[in-house]
mmCIF file of C-alpha atoms in Angstrom:
data_model
loop_
_atom_site.group_PDB
_atom_site.id
_atom_site.type_symbol
_atom_site.label_atom_id
_atom_site.label_comp_id
_atom_site.label_asym_id
_atom_site.label_seq_id
_atom_site.Cartn_x
_atom_site.Cartn_y
_atom_site.Cartn_z
ATOM 1 C CA MET A 29 -5.220 -20.892 22.315
ATOM 2 C CA PRO A 30 -6.678 -24.390 24.140
ATOM 3 C CA ASP A 31 -5.312 -27.207 22.597
ATOM 4 C CA ALA A 32 -8.285 -29.649 21.340
ATOM 5 C CA PRO A 33 -9.877 -32.190 23.683
ATOM 6 C CA GLN A 34 -8.379 -35.221 24.008
ATOM 7 C CA SER A 35 -9.734 -38.385 23.680
ATOM 8 C CA TRP A 36 -9.295 -41.132 26.238
ATOM 9 C CA PRO A 37 -6.529 -43.417 25.171
ATOM 10 C CA SER A 38 -4.690 -40.207 24.117
ATOM 11 C CA CYS A 39 -5.081 -39.242 27.721
ATOM 12 C CA LEU A 40 -3.678 -42.442 28.908
ATOM 13 C CA CYS A 41 -0.746 -42.782 26.437
ATOM 14 C CA HIS A 42 -0.142 -39.022 27.590
ATOM 15 C CA GLY A 43 -0.344 -39.791 31.585
ATOM 16 C CA LEU A 44 2.053 -42.983 31.104
ATOM 17 C CA ILE A 45 4.808 -41.687 29.020
ATOM 18 C CA SER A 46 4.704 -38.929 31.629
ATOM 19 C CA PHE A 47 5.111 -40.881 34.536
ATOM 20 C CA LEU A 48 7.420 -42.650 32.785
ATOM 21 C CA GLY A 49 9.241 -39.684 31.684
ATOM 22 C CA PHE A 50 8.921 -38.308 35.737
ATOM 23 C CA LEU A 51 10.447 -41.965 36.983
ATOM 24 C CA LEU A 52 12.942 -41.407 34.560
ATOM 25 C CA LEU A 53 14.515 -38.047 36.061
ATOM 26 C CA LEU A 54 14.000 -39.872 39.590
ATOM 27 C CA VAL A 55 15.908 -42.176 39.280
ATOM 28 C CA THR A 56 19.080 -40.649 37.175
ATOM 29 C CA PHE A 57 19.089 -37.647 39.719
ATOM 30 C CA PRO A 58 20.452 -35.283 40.523
ATOM 31 C CA ILE A 59 22.283 -35.680 36.943
ATOM 32 C CA SER A 60 19.343 -35.371 35.263
ATOM 33 C CA GLY A 61 18.431 -31.706 37.677
ATOM 34 C CA TRP A 62 21.200 -30.221 35.104
ATOM 35 C CA PHE A 63 19.223 -30.799 32.583
ATOM 36 C CA ALA A 64 15.734 -31.134 33.964
ATOM 37 C CA LEU A 65 15.804 -27.149 35.855
ATOM 38 C CA LYS A 66 15.790 -24.231 34.070
ATOM 39 C CA ILE A 67 15.875 -20.745 35.274
ATOM 40 C CA VAL A 68 13.520 -18.505 34.206
ATOM 41 C CA PRO A 69 13.995 -14.851 34.937
ATOM 42 C CA THR A 70 11.598 -11.984 35.667
ATOM 43 C CA TYR A 71 11.205 -10.517 32.342
ATOM 44 C CA GLU A 72 10.646 -14.195 30.308
ATOM 45 C CA ARG A 73 8.246 -16.596 29.826
ATOM 46 C CA MET A 74 8.786 -20.015 29.244
ATOM 47 C CA ILE A 75 6.293 -22.125 27.187
ATOM 48 C CA VAL A 76 6.360 -25.544 27.528
ATOM 49 C CA PHE A 77 5.323 -27.815 24.616
ATOM 50 C CA ARG A 78 4.545 -31.738 26.728
ATOM 51 C CA LEU A 79 4.415 -34.458 23.729
ATOM 52 C CA GLY A 80 3.642 -31.408 21.516
ATOM 53 C CA ARG A 81 0.540 -30.159 23.695
ATOM 54 C CA ILE A 82 1.095 -26.920 25.268
ATOM 55 C CA ARG A 83 1.209 -26.304 28.858
ATOM 56 C CA THR A 84 0.240 -22.308 30.249
ATOM 57 C CA PRO A 85 3.366 -20.208 30.686
ATOM 58 C CA GLN A 86 5.812 -21.406 33.194
ATOM 59 C CA GLY A 87 8.038 -18.864 34.915
ATOM 60 C CA PRO A 88 9.802 -16.582 36.770
ATOM 61 C CA GLY A 89 11.557 -19.047 39.243
ATOM 62 C CA MET A 90 12.943 -22.348 38.980
ATOM 63 C CA VAL A 91 10.859 -24.396 35.886
ATOM 64 C CA LEU A 92 11.013 -28.637 35.680
ATOM 65 C CA LEU A 93 10.912 -30.085 32.539
ATOM 66 C CA LEU A 94 10.910 -33.713 31.529
ATOM 67 C CA PRO A 95 13.520 -35.606 30.214
ATOM 68 C CA PHE A 96 13.024 -36.673 26.193
ATOM 69 C CA ILE A 97 9.331 -35.584 26.316
ATOM 70 C CA ASP A 98 9.272 -31.507 26.875
ATOM 71 C CA SER A 99 10.298 -28.978 24.820
ATOM 72 C CA PHE A 100 10.677 -25.484 25.179
ATOM 73 C CA GLN A 101 10.263 -21.835 24.315
ATOM 74 C CA ARG A 102 11.577 -18.484 25.503
ATOM 75 C CA VAL A 103 8.913 -15.675 25.209
ATOM 76 C CA ASP A 104 10.986 -11.817 26.166
ATOM 77 C CA LEU A 105 8.512 -9.513 27.655
ATOM 78 C CA ARG A 106 11.071 -6.632 27.556
ATOM 79 C CA THR A 107 10.139 -3.605 25.022
ATOM 80 C CA ARG A 108 11.638 -4.145 22.352
ATOM 81 C CA ALA A 109 12.283 -1.589 18.441
ATOM 82 C CA PHE A 110 12.771 -1.603 15.371
ATOM 83 C CA ASN A 111 12.927 0.351 12.352
ATOM 84 C CA VAL A 112 10.782 0.608 9.527
ATOM 85 C CA PRO A 113 14.061 1.334 6.737
ATOM 86 C CA PRO A 114 12.995 4.006 4.547
ATOM 87 C CA CYS A 115 11.597 3.674 1.306
ATOM 88 C CA LYS A 116 9.878 5.734 -1.825
ATOM 89 C CA LEU A 117 6.267 6.894 -1.332
ATOM 90 C CA ALA A 118 3.927 8.827 -3.664
ATOM 91 C CA SER A 119 1.555 11.350 -2.166
ATOM 92 C CA LYS A 120 -1.871 12.044 -2.994
ATOM 93 C CA ASP A 121 -0.273 14.757 -4.806
ATOM 94 C CA GLY A 122 2.174 13.499 -6.711
ATOM 95 C CA ALA A 123 5.510 14.264 -4.795
ATOM 96 C CA VAL A 124 7.635 11.113 -4.140
ATOM 97 C CA LEU A 125 9.823 11.321 -0.772
ATOM 98 C CA SER A 126 11.722 8.778 1.382
ATOM 99 C CA VAL A 127 10.035 7.812 4.141
ATOM 100 C CA GLY A 128 10.638 5.509 7.868
ATOM 101 C CA ALA A 129 9.312 4.917 10.829
ATOM 102 C CA ASP A 130 10.791 3.590 14.920
ATOM 103 C CA VAL A 131 8.435 1.412 15.958
ATOM 104 C CA GLN A 132 8.811 0.222 19.685
ATOM 105 C CA PHE A 133 6.646 -3.280 20.848
ATOM 106 C CA ARG A 134 6.159 -5.853 23.462
ATOM 107 C CA ILE A 135 4.401 -8.856 23.747
ATOM 108 C CA TRP A 136 1.367 -8.809 26.254
ATOM 109 C CA ASP A 137 0.469 -12.516 25.691
ATOM 110 C CA PRO A 138 3.365 -15.168 24.945
ATOM 111 C CA VAL A 139 1.337 -18.154 24.585
ATOM 112 C CA LEU A 140 -0.468 -16.044 21.236
ATOM 113 C CA SER A 141 3.160 -14.692 20.229
ATOM 114 C CA VAL A 142 4.095 -18.748 20.178
ATOM 115 C CA MET A 143 1.134 -20.369 18.749
ATOM 116 C CA THR A 144 -0.355 -17.326 15.701
ATOM 117 C CA VAL A 145 2.853 -16.249 14.262
ATOM 118 C CA LYS A 146 6.580 -17.521 13.156
ATOM 119 C CA ASP A 147 8.802 -14.814 12.961
ATOM 120 C CA LEU A 148 7.312 -12.150 15.044
ATOM 121 C CA ASN A 149 9.676 -9.470 13.772
ATOM 122 C CA THR A 150 8.856 -9.919 10.043
ATOM 123 C CA ALA A 151 5.536 -9.623 10.534
ATOM 124 C CA THR A 152 5.559 -6.921 12.696
ATOM 125 C CA ARG A 153 7.765 -5.091 10.678
ATOM 126 C CA MET A 154 5.393 -5.701 7.479
ATOM 127 C CA THR A 155 2.578 -4.763 8.931
ATOM 128 C CA ALA A 156 4.020 -1.536 10.044
ATOM 129 C CA GLN A 157 5.782 -0.572 6.663
ATOM 130 C CA ASN A 158 1.981 -1.625 4.883
ATOM 131 C CA ALA A 159 -0.014 0.410 7.512
ATOM 132 C CA MET A 160 2.364 3.253 6.962
ATOM 133 C CA THR A 161 2.046 3.111 3.181
ATOM 134 C CA LYS A 162 -1.713 2.952 2.847
ATOM 135 C CA ALA A 163 -1.497 5.699 5.045
ATOM 136 C CA LEU A 164 0.412 8.240 3.352
ATOM 137 C CA LEU A 165 -0.801 7.698 -0.017
ATOM 138 C CA LYS A 166 -3.822 8.880 1.148
ATOM 139 C CA ARG A 167 -2.758 12.251 2.257
ATOM 140 C CA PRO A 168 -0.741 15.085 0.146
ATOM 141 C CA LEU A 169 3.107 16.211 1.237
ATOM 142 C CA ARG A 170 1.910 19.477 2.821
ATOM 143 C CA GLU A 171 -0.466 17.170 5.625
ATOM 144 C CA ILE A 172 2.978 14.859 5.995
ATOM 145 C CA GLN A 173 4.922 17.326 7.233
ATOM 146 C CA MET A 174 2.713 19.516 9.305
ATOM 147 C CA GLU A 175 1.049 16.522 11.139
ATOM 148 C CA LYS A 176 3.636 13.692 11.236
ATOM 149 C CA LEU A 177 2.378 13.172 15.549
ATOM 150 C CA LYS A 178 -1.199 12.816 14.018
ATOM 151 C CA ILE A 179 0.162 10.174 11.141
ATOM 152 C CA SER A 180 1.836 8.235 13.445
ATOM 153 C CA ASP A 181 -1.083 8.241 16.219
ATOM 154 C CA GLN A 182 -3.120 6.602 13.460
ATOM 155 C CA LEU A 183 -0.489 3.804 12.445
ATOM 156 C CA LEU A 184 0.089 2.921 16.079
ATOM 157 C CA LEU A 185 -4.292 1.975 15.957
ATOM 158 C CA GLU A 186 -4.153 0.362 12.855
ATOM 159 C CA ILE A 187 -1.190 -1.421 13.750
ATOM 160 C CA ASN A 188 -2.048 -3.176 16.740
ATOM 161 C CA ASP A 189 -5.368 -3.832 15.447
ATOM 162 C CA VAL A 190 -3.555 -6.361 13.449
ATOM 163 C CA THR A 191 -0.998 -7.055 15.653
ATOM 164 C CA ARG A 192 -3.254 -7.716 19.374
ATOM 165 C CA ALA A 193 -4.641 -11.065 17.689
ATOM 166 C CA TRP A 194 -0.715 -12.321 18.157
ATOM 167 C CA GLY A 195 -0.070 -11.005 21.593
ATOM 168 C CA LEU A 196 1.891 -8.200 20.660
ATOM 169 C CA GLU A 197 1.345 -4.721 21.766
ATOM 170 C CA VAL A 198 2.612 -1.431 19.491
ATOM 171 C CA ASP A 199 3.549 1.091 22.321
ATOM 172 C CA ARG A 200 5.385 3.876 20.244
ATOM 173 C CA VAL A 201 5.359 4.702 16.499
ATOM 174 C CA GLU A 202 7.692 7.488 14.778
ATOM 175 C CA LEU A 203 7.078 8.850 11.279
ATOM 176 C CA ALA A 204 10.586 10.118 10.136
ATOM 177 C CA VAL A 205 10.664 12.356 6.401
ATOM 178 C CA GLU A 206 13.592 11.402 5.359
ATOM 179 C CA ALA A 207 13.849 13.592 2.444
ATOM 180 C CA VAL A 208 11.467 14.564 -0.619
ATOM 181 C CA LEU A 209 12.948 13.364 -3.878
ATOM 182 C CA GLN A 210 9.805 15.049 -6.054
ATOM 183 C CA PRO A 211 7.836 17.843 -5.521
ATOM 184 C CA PRO A 212 4.096 17.276 -6.251
ATOM 185 C CA GLN A 213 2.754 16.946 -9.233
ATOM 186 C CA ASP A 214 -0.383 18.377 -9.555
ATOM 187 C CA SER A 215 0.096 21.791 -8.232
ATOM 188 C CA PRO A 216 -0.710 24.692 -10.179
ATOM 189 C CA THR A 217 2.342 24.828 -12.812
ATOM 190 C CA GLY A 218 1.044 26.973 -16.020
ATOM 191 C CA PRO A 219 3.869 28.428 -17.333
ATOM 192 C CA ASN A 220 5.639 24.940 -17.230
ATOM 193 C CA LEU A 221 2.770 23.208 -19.696
ATOM 194 C CA ASP A 222 3.325 23.200 -22.933
ATOM 195 C CA SER A 223 1.599 25.403 -25.241
ATOM 196 C CA THR A 224 -1.036 23.197 -27.309
ATOM 197 C CA LEU A 225 -1.944 21.566 -23.559
ATOM 198 C CA GLN A 226 -2.695 25.277 -22.496
ATOM 199 C CA GLN A 227 -5.047 25.754 -25.297
ATOM 200 C CA LEU A 228 -6.797 22.761 -25.112
ATOM 201 C CA ALA A 229 -7.357 23.217 -21.259
ATOM 202 C CA LEU A 230 -8.653 26.809 -22.410
ATOM 203 C CA HIS A 231 -10.769 25.510 -25.207
ATOM 204 C CA PHE A 232 -12.856 23.036 -22.863
ATOM 205 C CA LEU A 233 -12.544 25.051 -19.147
ATOM 206 C CA GLY A 234 -13.567 28.710 -21.023
ATOM 207 C CA GLY A 235 -10.554 30.406 -19.790
ATOM 208 C CA SER A 236 -10.551 29.422 -16.058
ATOM 209 C CA MET A 237 -6.850 28.593 -16.099
ATOM 210 C CA ASN A 238 -5.840 32.067 -17.536
ATOM 211 C CA SER A 239 -4.565 32.964 -13.984
ATOM 212 C CA VAL A 240 -2.431 30.067 -13.848
ATOM 213 C CA ALA A 241 -1.288 30.677 -17.789
ATOM 214 C CA GLY A 242 0.147 34.109 -16.832
ATOM 215 C CA GLY A 243 -3.466 36.316 -16.597
ATOM 216 C CA ALA A 244 -3.602 36.413 -20.505
ATOM 217 C CA PRO A 245 -6.863 37.858 -21.411
ATOM 218 C CA SER A 246 -9.423 34.878 -22.519
ATOM 219 C CA PRO A 247 -10.382 34.036 -25.720
ATOM 220 C CA GLY A 248 -13.842 35.468 -27.307
ATOM 221 C CA PRO A 249 -17.050 33.619 -26.414
ATOM 222 C CA ASP A 250 -17.180 31.907 -29.759
ATOM 223 C CA THR A 251 -13.895 30.666 -31.259
ATOM 224 C CA VAL A 252 -10.326 29.745 -30.141
ATOM 225 C CA GLU A 253 -7.647 29.471 -32.630
ATOM 226 C CA MET A 254 -5.730 26.239 -31.495
ATOM 227 C CA VAL A 255 -1.898 26.247 -32.696
ATOM 228 C CA SER A 256 0.977 23.613 -32.617
ATOM 229 C CA GLU A 257 4.457 24.609 -32.608
ATOM 230 C CA VAL A 258 5.011 21.717 -35.345
ATOM 231 C CA GLU A 259 1.724 21.093 -37.461
ATOM 232 C CA PRO A 260 -0.264 24.077 -39.107
ATOM 233 C CA PRO A 261 -2.718 26.121 -37.068
ATOM 234 C CA ALA A 262 -5.834 23.666 -36.499
ATOM 235 C CA PRO A 263 -9.528 24.291 -37.383
ATOM 236 C CA GLN A 264 -11.988 26.792 -35.123
ATOM 237 C CA VAL A 265 -14.193 25.087 -32.985
ATOM 238 C CA GLY A 266 -16.358 26.004 -30.418
ATOM 239 C CA ALA A 267 -14.344 27.645 -27.418
ATOM 240 C CA ARG A 268 -16.448 25.651 -24.384
ATOM 241 C CA PRO A 269 -17.869 22.256 -25.107
ATOM 242 C CA SER A 270 -22.183 21.910 -25.631
ATOM 243 C CA PRO A 271 -24.047 21.173 -21.660
ATOM 244 C CA LYS A 272 -24.484 18.071 -23.284
ATOM 245 C CA GLN A 273 -21.051 17.096 -24.327
ATOM 246 C CA PRO A 274 -19.043 15.729 -21.023
ATOM 247 C CA LEU A 275 -15.512 17.513 -20.730
ATOM 248 C CA ALA A 276 -14.288 13.648 -20.543
ATOM 249 C CA GLU A 277 -15.314 13.529 -23.896
ATOM 250 C CA GLY A 278 -13.536 16.648 -25.670
ATOM 251 C CA LEU A 279 -10.686 15.906 -24.184
ATOM 252 C CA LEU A 280 -10.174 12.452 -25.468
ATOM 253 C CA THR A 281 -11.625 13.384 -28.850
ATOM 254 C CA ALA A 282 -8.869 16.228 -28.982
ATOM 255 C CA LEU A 283 -6.156 13.158 -28.545
ATOM 256 C CA GLN A 284 -6.933 11.702 -32.384
ATOM 257 C CA PRO A 285 -5.042 14.313 -33.837
ATOM 258 C CA PHE A 286 -1.982 13.274 -31.723
ATOM 259 C CA LEU A 287 -2.322 9.279 -32.314
ATOM 260 C CA SER A 288 0.366 8.014 -35.447
ATOM 261 C CA GLU A 289 1.335 4.740 -36.304
ATOM 262 C CA ALA A 290 5.039 5.337 -34.362
ATOM 263 C CA LEU A 291 2.262 5.787 -31.146
ATOM 264 C CA VAL A 292 0.605 2.250 -31.991
ATOM 265 C CA ASN A 293 3.889 0.516 -32.185
ATOM 266 C CA GLN A 294 5.454 1.543 -29.210
ATOM 267 C CA VAL A 295 2.191 1.215 -27.488
ATOM 268 C CA GLY A 296 0.141 -1.675 -28.914
ATOM 269 C CA ALA A 297 -2.991 -1.951 -26.643
ATOM 270 C CA CYS A 298 -6.196 -1.105 -26.063
ATOM 271 C CA TYR A 299 -7.397 0.888 -23.185
ATOM 272 C CA GLN A 300 -11.421 1.434 -22.414
ATOM 273 C CA PHE A 301 -11.560 4.504 -19.103
ATOM 274 C CA ASN A 302 -14.142 4.275 -17.136
ATOM 275 C CA VAL A 303 -14.778 8.226 -16.332
ATOM 276 C CA ILE A 304 -16.539 8.907 -13.447
ATOM 277 C CA LEU A 305 -18.524 12.218 -13.838
ATOM 278 C CA PRO A 306 -19.444 15.104 -11.664
ATOM 279 C CA SER A 307 -22.947 14.111 -11.291
ATOM 280 C CA GLY A 308 -22.107 10.580 -10.138
ATOM 281 C CA THR A 309 -22.418 8.807 -13.599
ATOM 282 C CA GLN A 310 -20.252 6.646 -15.490
ATOM 283 C CA SER A 311 -19.454 6.933 -19.369
ATOM 284 C CA ALA A 312 -17.334 4.858 -20.790
ATOM 285 C CA TYR A 313 -14.487 6.392 -23.732
ATOM 286 C CA PHE A 314 -12.125 3.934 -25.782
ATOM 287 C CA LEU A 315 -8.430 5.052 -27.023
ATOM 288 C CA ASP A 316 -7.172 1.581 -29.423
ATOM 289 C CA LEU A 317 -4.022 1.678 -30.179
ATOM 290 C CA THR A 318 -3.161 -1.406 -32.211
ATOM 291 C CA THR A 319 -4.076 -0.761 -35.110
ATOM 292 C CA GLY A 320 -3.266 1.555 -37.818
ATOM 293 C CA GLN A 321 -3.349 5.625 -36.721
ATOM 294 C CA GLY A 322 -5.071 4.547 -33.511
ATOM 295 C CA ARG A 323 -8.850 6.153 -32.996
ATOM 296 C CA VAL A 324 -10.415 7.467 -29.993
ATOM 297 C CA GLY A 325 -13.823 7.747 -29.047
ATOM 298 C CA HIS A 326 -17.043 7.270 -27.218
ATOM 299 C CA GLY A 327 -18.121 3.839 -25.717
ATOM 300 C CA VAL A 328 -16.575 0.980 -25.570
ATOM 301 C CA PRO A 329 -14.365 -0.654 -28.422
ATOM 302 C CA ASP A 330 -15.001 -3.089 -30.724
ATOM 303 C CA GLY A 331 -12.776 -6.252 -28.657
ATOM 304 C CA ILE A 332 -12.071 -6.866 -24.569
ATOM 305 C CA PRO A 333 -9.612 -4.090 -23.991
ATOM 306 C CA ASP A 334 -6.247 -4.706 -22.826
ATOM 307 C CA VAL A 335 -7.018 -2.223 -19.711
ATOM 308 C CA VAL A 336 -9.511 -0.619 -18.046
ATOM 309 C CA VAL A 337 -9.155 2.508 -16.349
ATOM 310 C CA GLU A 338 -11.366 3.918 -14.016
ATOM 311 C CA MET A 339 -10.963 7.446 -13.097
ATOM 312 C CA ALA A 340 -12.765 10.782 -12.181
ATOM 313 C CA GLU A 341 -13.560 13.457 -14.903
ATOM 314 C CA ALA A 342 -10.607 16.008 -12.833
ATOM 315 C CA ASP A 343 -8.325 13.321 -12.673
ATOM 316 C CA LEU A 344 -8.458 13.019 -16.491
ATOM 317 C CA ARG A 345 -8.264 16.507 -17.463
ATOM 318 C CA ALA A 346 -5.238 16.706 -15.017
ATOM 319 C CA LEU A 347 -3.537 13.367 -16.529
ATOM 320 C CA LEU A 348 -3.713 15.151 -19.926
ATOM 321 C CA CYS A 349 -2.505 18.183 -19.332
ATOM 322 C CA ARG A 350 0.115 16.299 -17.158
ATOM 323 C CA GLU A 351 -0.173 17.781 -14.183
ATOM 324 C CA LEU A 352 -0.409 14.260 -13.104
ATOM 325 C CA ARG A 353 1.399 11.360 -13.901
ATOM 326 C CA PRO A 354 -0.014 7.603 -14.640
ATOM 327 C CA LEU A 355 2.118 5.933 -11.738
ATOM 328 C CA GLY A 356 1.547 8.538 -9.142
ATOM 329 C CA ALA A 357 -2.107 8.569 -10.292
ATOM 330 C CA TYR A 358 -2.315 4.803 -9.148
ATOM 331 C CA MET A 359 -0.446 4.797 -6.040
ATOM 332 C CA SER A 360 -2.862 7.153 -4.571
ATOM 333 C CA GLY A 361 -6.023 5.275 -5.686
ATOM 334 C CA ARG A 362 -7.411 7.908 -8.112
ATOM 335 C CA LEU A 363 -6.531 5.948 -10.924
ATOM 336 C CA LYS A 364 -7.764 2.027 -10.488
ATOM 337 C CA VAL A 365 -7.136 -0.758 -13.174
ATOM 338 C CA LYS A 366 -8.494 -4.116 -14.915
ATOM 339 C CA GLY A 367 -5.963 -5.475 -16.542
ATOM 340 C CA ASP A 368 -2.181 -5.840 -16.678
ATOM 341 C CA LEU A 369 -0.143 -2.831 -14.739
ATOM 342 C CA ALA A 370 2.482 -2.495 -17.104
ATOM 343 C CA VAL A 371 0.034 -2.188 -20.165
ATOM 344 C CA ALA A 372 -1.674 0.779 -18.170
ATOM 345 C CA MET A 373 1.778 2.532 -17.347
ATOM 346 C CA LYS A 374 2.137 2.723 -21.317
ATOM 347 C CA LEU A 375 0.180 5.908 -21.287
ATOM 348 C CA GLU A 376 2.854 7.371 -20.571
ATOM 349 C CA ALA A 377 3.548 7.220 -24.249
ATOM 350 C CA VAL A 378 0.759 8.928 -25.197
ATOM 351 C CA LEU A 379 1.085 11.390 -22.790
ATOM 352 C CA ARG A 380 4.581 12.456 -24.058
ATOM 353 C CA ALA A 381 3.635 12.330 -27.399
ATOM 354 C CA LEU A 382 1.173 15.476 -26.397
ATOM 355 C CA LYS A 383 4.318 17.618 -26.446
#
C-alpha cells in the first residue's frame, strides 16, 4: 500500500532528520549497534516505519534501524492454524446442530497484513465463523453430514475472497459437526400433529396428507367435519378452497376460532403477512392481536403493523401445522422480518394456541 507523495518541505525535513539519526548512530557506534542492528530469520519479515512512513519489507538477514526515528513490526510467514469454536446453528430443515471448524492460513503479503487489519487473527476467525454460518443455514442436515468436504471447499473459497485483501491466504478448512442437538422439524411427522391441525391440513389440501396421517381414507369431496378435542364440532365447510381463494387465505382465516383475549394480552402486537403465492404474486394478510379477541383477515391492517413478515405460501402452511418453527424459519432465510425480531418470535404463542 503506497504512501501519498510528499511535498518538498516534508521531503526536506524527512531527509534532514534521517541524516541526523544516521550521524548519531555513527557517533555512538559500537554501543548503538546493540540497539540498531536486528536479525530477521528466513521465516519472518520486518516492516519498518521511518518517521511514520512505511518502507519495503526488510529481511531475512541483518537489518539496520536508525535510533529514535524507526519503529518496526515483525510478521511471521509460517502457516498457522486456529479453530472456530463449536456454535449452535439451525439448518434449512430446522435441525439444530453444534458445528465448528479448523482453519489453516498463512501471510503472503506482510505489508497488507500490517496496514489493513489491526488484529489479523480475530478478523480471520470472525470471517470464517460468518462464512460457516451462512453456508450451513442454506443446507439441510443430511447434506451437511454427507458433503462436509464439498462444504469445506466452498468455505475455503469464500473466506479467501475476503482475506486476500488483507495479505492472508487460507490453505485449508475442515468442517467438524460436533453433535445434532435437535432433529429436523419440517420432515413428515403426521402422527405427532395435533388432531385439529391434521384436519386443517386435510381441509385445505384435500387428502394429500392421508399417507402421513396414517393412511385414513380421504373425506368426501363435498364436506368434512372439523372436530376439536375441547370445543364442540365446528360447522361443516367445503373440503377444498375455491380455485379463486388462495390456500394462505384459508389457513389464516382458520386461525380466527383460536384467537382470544388471553392471547391478545400475551402477544399484544399487529402482524402483516406478505405471502408469496405459487404463481409468483404477493398477497397481504393481517393478524391483529392488539384489541378485543384479535382478528385476522385479507389485506393490510388498519394501523401500522408492528412487524411485517414475508414468506412463501408453503412455508406458511408448514408454520401453522407446526412442522416449522418461527426461529428456525428465520435463521434458514425462509421467513423475512421487517421490524422487531423479538415481537416476530411471539408468533410462537399463536402456534401454541392451536393445540
